[in-house]
């Protein structure tokens, strides 16, 4: 059972480039989330999804987009990368009122 | 006022002692509460969940919830150096119809041998 799988683990982007962070879960969870974590700032919710075809904005959605075409996959798209998007990104999933299962994270640097 | 507040620490305790980590939350109708452990450079890992007032024990960990005081805590008995990590408190808000957690910024725990 792989749980929540994120790729890539590390990435360096130049300002203005775009990329997609991949997230896949094999637990048949309906709910999926993308968070970013900056030093000393805690986890901030970017986007979330309650099921295939349904997504919504979190606290810090600007500069990001998501899609949820299947239950398993929830990719996060960064368009026109900016230095402010340098962060560690975590994907998570859950079912009903349980705690989240997190992926291992993607460390992104924008230079 | 932050929705979920934690002292950033570090909280330093000697090996074998009890570590007490505290968290307060602002949404009075919050329903569910979680503690996560995060080692440096790793992802958060769920260690405890608590849904009703009182204590919940799991091995060396005890979660305590007091909804009247809007307070949740985590006690770690017989602390070990391997417990050194950042502990995140998370709260499910009462006004959401589904699972969406708000996280505190975490308390860093240091257990010295």
mmCIF file of C-alpha atoms in Angstrom:
data_model
loop_
_atom_site.group_PDB
_atom_site.id
_atom_site.type_symbol
_atom_site.label_atom_id
_atom_site.label_comp_id
_atom_site.label_asym_id
_atom_site.label_seq_id
_atom_site.Cartn_x
_atom_site.Cartn_y
_atom_site.Cartn_z
ATOM 1 C CA UNK A 1 0.000 0.000 0.000
ATOM 2 C CA UNK A 2 1.834 3.119 -1.245
ATOM 3 C CA UNK A 3 -0.449 5.710 0.450
ATOM 4 C CA UNK A 4 0.089 9.195 -0.995
ATOM 5 C CA UNK A 5 2.830 9.514 -3.607
ATOM 6 C CA UNK A 6 4.263 12.877 -4.655
ATOM 7 C CA UNK A 7 6.662 13.596 -7.476
ATOM 8 C CA UNK A 8 9.141 15.131 -7.908
ATOM 9 C CA UNK A 9 10.842 15.317 -4.497
ATOM 10 C CA UNK A 10 12.984 18.304 -5.455
ATOM 11 C CA UNK A 11 12.831 20.870 -8.235
ATOM 12 C CA UNK A 12 14.513 24.125 -9.144
ATOM 13 C CA UNK A 13 12.541 26.427 -11.438
ATOM 14 C CA UNK A 14 13.499 29.660 -13.085
ATOM 15 C CA UNK A 15 11.215 32.671 -12.692
ATOM 16 C CA UNK A 16 8.395 32.483 -15.227
ATOM 17 C CA UNK A 17 8.629 28.739 -15.828
ATOM 18 C CA UNK A 18 5.707 26.407 -15.218
ATOM 19 C CA UNK A 19 5.474 22.935 -13.758
ATOM 20 C CA UNK A 20 3.068 20.344 -12.419
ATOM 21 C CA UNK A 21 3.447 18.670 -9.045
ATOM 22 C CA UNK A 22 1.986 15.196 -9.163
ATOM 23 C CA UNK A 23 -0.002 13.556 -6.361
ATOM 24 C CA UNK A 24 -1.534 10.075 -6.402
ATOM 25 C CA UNK A 25 -3.248 8.120 -3.621
ATOM 26 C CA UNK A 26 -4.273 4.469 -3.643
ATOM 27 C CA UNK A 27 -6.547 4.486 -0.580
ATOM 28 C CA UNK A 28 -9.751 5.441 -2.420
ATOM 29 C CA UNK A 29 -9.989 8.657 -0.395
ATOM 30 C CA UNK A 30 -12.505 11.220 -1.578
ATOM 31 C CA UNK A 31 -10.824 14.225 -0.014
ATOM 32 C CA UNK A 32 -7.482 15.512 -1.270
ATOM 33 C CA UNK A 33 -5.519 18.644 -0.425
ATOM 34 C CA UNK A 34 -2.494 20.668 -1.382
ATOM 35 C CA UNK A 35 -0.606 22.572 1.310
ATOM 36 C CA UNK A 36 2.533 24.644 1.277
ATOM 37 C CA UNK A 37 4.793 24.928 4.277
ATOM 38 C CA UNK A 38 7.150 27.841 4.773
ATOM 39 C CA UNK A 39 9.606 28.004 7.703
ATOM 40 C CA UNK A 40 7.837 29.100 10.894
ATOM 41 C CA UNK A 41 4.577 29.676 9.045
ATOM 42 C CA UNK A 42 2.801 26.371 9.373
ATOM 43 C CA UNK A 43 0.778 24.636 6.690
ATOM 44 C CA UNK A 44 -1.286 26.807 4.386
ATOM 45 C CA UNK A 45 -4.064 25.292 2.286
ATOM 46 C CA UNK A 46 -3.752 26.008 -1.444
ATOM 47 C CA UNK A 47 -6.553 23.943 -2.993
ATOM 48 C CA UNK A 48 -8.691 21.010 -2.010
ATOM 49 C CA UNK A 49 -11.057 18.527 -3.597
ATOM 50 C CA UNK A 50 -14.001 16.584 -2.176
ATOM 51 C CA UNK A 51 -14.180 14.179 -5.091
ATOM 52 C CA UNK A 52 -13.475 13.665 -8.768
ATOM 53 C CA UNK A 53 -14.467 16.744 -10.746
ATOM 54 C CA UNK A 54 -14.870 18.978 -7.671
ATOM 55 C CA UNK A 55 -12.182 21.408 -6.536
ATOM 56 C CA UNK A 56 -12.130 24.611 -4.516
ATOM 57 C CA UNK A 57 -9.714 27.297 -3.382
ATOM 58 C CA UNK A 58 -8.038 27.312 0.003
ATOM 59 C CA UNK A 59 -6.264 30.177 1.791
ATOM 60 C CA UNK A 60 -3.468 30.829 -0.731
ATOM 61 C CA UNK A 61 -4.618 29.797 -4.246
ATOM 62 C CA UNK A 62 -3.072 32.632 -6.298
ATOM 63 C CA UNK A 63 -0.545 31.387 -8.827
ATOM 64 C CA UNK A 64 -1.770 27.795 -8.691
ATOM 65 C CA UNK A 65 -4.336 25.594 -10.412
ATOM 66 C CA UNK A 66 -5.603 22.081 -9.825
ATOM 67 C CA UNK A 67 -7.713 19.436 -11.496
ATOM 68 C CA UNK A 68 -9.276 16.207 -10.225
ATOM 69 C CA UNK A 69 -10.253 13.968 -13.117
ATOM 70 C CA UNK A 70 -9.983 10.741 -11.095
ATOM 71 C CA UNK A 71 -10.294 9.779 -7.433
ATOM 72 C CA UNK A 72 -6.597 8.869 -7.333
ATOM 73 C CA UNK A 73 -4.895 11.898 -8.884
ATOM 74 C CA UNK A 74 -4.773 15.528 -7.803
ATOM 75 C CA UNK A 75 -2.036 17.445 -9.674
ATOM 76 C CA UNK A 76 -1.037 21.005 -8.761
ATOM 77 C CA UNK A 77 -0.045 23.328 -11.582
ATOM 78 C CA UNK A 78 2.251 26.319 -11.080
ATOM 79 C CA UNK A 79 2.038 28.892 -13.849
ATOM 80 C CA UNK A 80 4.663 31.625 -14.218
ATOM 81 C CA UNK A 81 6.709 30.641 -11.184
ATOM 82 C CA UNK A 82 7.726 33.424 -8.793
ATOM 83 C CA UNK A 83 10.294 33.447 -5.940
ATOM 84 C CA UNK A 84 7.372 33.687 -3.476
ATOM 85 C CA UNK A 85 6.422 30.157 -4.499
ATOM 86 C CA UNK A 86 9.639 28.749 -3.079
ATOM 87 C CA UNK A 87 8.334 26.358 -0.451
ATOM 88 C CA UNK A 88 7.743 22.756 0.494
ATOM 89 C CA UNK A 89 4.523 21.398 -0.966
ATOM 90 C CA UNK A 90 2.544 18.585 0.621
ATOM 91 C CA UNK A 91 -0.320 16.650 -0.836
ATOM 92 C CA UNK A 92 -2.685 14.904 1.589
ATOM 93 C CA UNK A 93 -5.788 12.762 1.476
ATOM 94 C CA UNK A 94 -8.418 11.471 3.876
ATOM 95 C CA UNK A 95 -11.862 9.937 4.165
ATOM 96 C CA UNK A 96 -14.639 11.314 6.353
ATOM 97 C CA UNK A 97 -13.520 12.601 9.758
ATOM 98 C CA UNK A 98 -10.087 11.118 9.972
ATOM 99 C CA UNK A 99 -6.691 12.745 10.071
ATOM 100 C CA UNK A 100 -4.867 13.325 6.853
ATOM 101 C CA UNK A 101 -2.289 11.050 5.267
ATOM 102 C CA UNK A 102 0.474 13.188 3.814
ATOM 103 C CA UNK A 103 2.778 12.546 0.900
ATOM 104 C CA UNK A 104 6.535 12.920 1.341
ATOM 105 C CA UNK A 105 6.570 16.444 -0.067
ATOM 106 C CA UNK A 106 8.114 18.399 -2.931
ATOM 107 C CA UNK A 107 10.814 20.943 -2.146
ATOM 108 C CA UNK A 108 10.568 23.690 -4.768
ATOM 109 C CA UNK A 109 13.032 26.523 -5.275
ATOM 110 C CA UNK A 110 12.302 29.350 -7.727
ATOM 111 C CA UNK A 111 15.363 31.334 -8.785
ATOM 112 C CA UNK B 1 -6.177 35.974 16.786
ATOM 113 C CA UNK B 2 -4.921 32.877 15.007
ATOM 114 C CA UNK B 3 -7.392 30.051 14.589
ATOM 115 C CA UNK B 4 -4.987 27.535 16.106
ATOM 116 C CA UNK B 5 -2.188 28.704 18.395
ATOM 117 C CA UNK B 6 0.828 26.874 19.657
ATOM 118 C CA UNK B 7 3.963 27.998 21.442
ATOM 119 C CA UNK B 8 6.765 27.653 18.890
ATOM 120 C CA UNK B 9 9.265 26.491 21.523
ATOM 121 C CA UNK B 10 11.667 24.906 21.633
ATOM 122 C CA UNK B 11 10.429 22.905 24.578
ATOM 123 C CA UNK B 12 13.418 21.163 26.112
ATOM 124 C CA UNK B 13 12.982 18.141 28.369
ATOM 125 C CA UNK B 14 15.421 15.505 29.628
ATOM 126 C CA UNK B 15 15.105 11.902 28.546
ATOM 127 C CA UNK B 16 12.530 10.049 30.624
ATOM 128 C CA UNK B 17 10.548 13.178 31.551
ATOM 129 C CA UNK B 18 6.986 14.081 30.553
ATOM 130 C CA UNK B 19 6.685 16.548 27.691
ATOM 131 C CA UNK B 20 3.526 18.659 27.670
ATOM 132 C CA UNK B 21 2.492 20.348 24.428
ATOM 133 C CA UNK B 22 -0.400 22.781 24.336
ATOM 134 C CA UNK B 23 -2.751 24.162 21.717
ATOM 135 C CA UNK B 24 -5.649 26.614 21.828
ATOM 136 C CA UNK B 25 -8.227 27.221 19.117
ATOM 137 C CA UNK B 26 -10.647 30.037 18.426
ATOM 138 C CA UNK B 27 -13.626 28.326 16.759
ATOM 139 C CA UNK B 28 -15.884 27.292 19.629
ATOM 140 C CA UNK B 29 -17.776 24.734 17.525
ATOM 141 C CA UNK B 30 -14.679 22.860 16.336
ATOM 142 C CA UNK B 31 -15.380 19.141 16.288
ATOM 143 C CA UNK B 32 -12.202 17.146 15.769
ATOM 144 C CA UNK B 33 -8.633 17.550 16.911
ATOM 145 C CA UNK B 34 -5.409 15.976 15.745
ATOM 146 C CA UNK B 35 -1.751 15.891 16.700
ATOM 147 C CA UNK B 36 0.923 15.395 14.068
ATOM 148 C CA UNK B 37 4.635 14.800 14.509
ATOM 149 C CA UNK B 38 6.994 16.218 11.892
ATOM 150 C CA UNK B 39 10.669 15.372 11.810
ATOM 151 C CA UNK B 40 12.959 17.879 10.128
ATOM 152 C CA UNK B 41 12.730 17.563 6.364
ATOM 153 C CA UNK B 42 9.892 15.026 6.550
ATOM 154 C CA UNK B 43 6.138 15.135 6.142
ATOM 155 C CA UNK B 44 3.687 15.352 9.060
ATOM 156 C CA UNK B 45 2.645 12.029 10.569
ATOM 157 C CA UNK B 46 -0.639 11.589 12.450
ATOM 158 C CA UNK B 47 -0.055 10.376 16.008
ATOM 159 C CA UNK B 48 -3.304 11.130 17.875
ATOM 160 C CA UNK B 49 -6.880 12.139 17.222
ATOM 161 C CA UNK B 50 -9.468 13.176 19.824
ATOM 162 C CA UNK B 51 -13.121 14.040 19.368
ATOM 163 C CA UNK B 52 -14.678 14.349 22.834
ATOM 164 C CA UNK B 53 -13.760 15.997 26.119
ATOM 165 C CA UNK B 54 -11.353 14.154 28.372
ATOM 166 C CA UNK B 55 -8.255 12.081 27.879
ATOM 167 C CA UNK B 56 -7.299 9.603 25.206
ATOM 168 C CA UNK B 57 -4.256 7.412 25.690
ATOM 169 C CA UNK B 58 -2.185 5.553 23.105
ATOM 170 C CA UNK B 59 1.047 4.078 24.378
ATOM 171 C CA UNK B 60 3.252 6.873 25.685
ATOM 172 C CA UNK B 61 0.974 9.531 24.219
ATOM 173 C CA UNK B 62 -2.075 11.087 25.885
ATOM 174 C CA UNK B 63 -4.259 13.676 24.198
ATOM 175 C CA UNK B 64 -6.429 15.887 26.399
ATOM 176 C CA UNK B 65 -9.380 17.949 25.196
ATOM 177 C CA UNK B 66 -11.319 20.663 26.999
ATOM 178 C CA UNK B 67 -13.865 22.186 24.647
ATOM 179 C CA UNK B 68 -15.149 24.678 27.241
ATOM 180 C CA UNK B 69 -11.665 26.178 27.492
ATOM 181 C CA UNK B 70 -10.934 25.598 23.771
ATOM 182 C CA UNK B 71 -7.774 23.800 24.696
ATOM 183 C CA UNK B 72 -6.134 20.583 23.527
ATOM 184 C CA UNK B 73 -2.864 19.143 24.765
ATOM 185 C CA UNK B 74 -0.502 16.267 24.102
ATOM 186 C CA UNK B 75 1.477 14.565 26.841
ATOM 187 C CA UNK B 76 4.438 12.386 25.989
ATOM 188 C CA UNK B 77 5.523 10.161 28.858
ATOM 189 C CA UNK B 78 9.029 8.736 29.193
ATOM 190 C CA UNK B 79 10.284 11.105 26.481
ATOM 191 C CA UNK B 80 12.996 9.730 24.232
ATOM 192 C CA UNK B 81 15.542 11.559 22.052
ATOM 193 C CA UNK B 82 13.683 10.057 19.074
ATOM 194 C CA UNK B 83 10.659 12.150 20.113
ATOM 195 C CA UNK B 84 12.587 15.301 19.179
ATOM 196 C CA UNK B 85 10.481 16.815 16.396
ATOM 197 C CA UNK B 86 7.946 19.537 15.701
ATOM 198 C CA UNK B 87 4.424 18.730 16.889
ATOM 199 C CA UNK B 88 1.545 20.226 14.928
ATOM 200 C CA UNK B 89 -1.932 20.690 16.344
ATOM 201 C CA UNK B 90 -4.781 20.561 13.809
ATOM 202 C CA UNK B 91 -8.450 21.383 14.250
ATOM 203 C CA UNK B 92 -11.449 20.635 12.053
ATOM 204 C CA UNK B 93 -13.579 23.728 11.969
ATOM 205 C CA UNK B 94 -17.209 23.447 12.952
ATOM 206 C CA UNK B 95 -18.556 25.466 10.043
ATOM 207 C CA UNK B 96 -17.367 23.139 7.319
ATOM 208 C CA UNK B 97 -19.475 20.224 6.193
ATOM 209 C CA UNK B 98 -16.467 18.159 5.349
ATOM 210 C CA UNK B 99 -12.951 17.435 6.388
ATOM 211 C CA UNK B 100 -10.764 20.542 6.244
ATOM 212 C CA UNK B 101 -8.152 21.047 8.915
ATOM 213 C CA UNK B 102 -6.537 24.215 10.211
ATOM 214 C CA UNK B 103 -2.992 23.720 11.477
ATOM 215 C CA UNK B 104 -1.029 25.504 14.138
ATOM 216 C CA UNK B 105 2.549 26.516 13.396
ATOM 217 C CA UNK B 106 3.901 23.763 15.634
ATOM 218 C CA UNK B 107 5.933 23.353 18.798
ATOM 219 C CA UNK B 108 9.485 22.146 18.509
ATOM 220 C CA UNK B 109 10.360 19.523 21.135
ATOM 221 C CA UNK B 110 13.955 18.724 22.082
ATOM 222 C CA UNK B 111 14.618 15.682 24.258
ATOM 223 C CA UNK B 112 18.141 15.567 25.626
ATOM 224 C CA UNK B 113 19.840 12.255 26.535
#
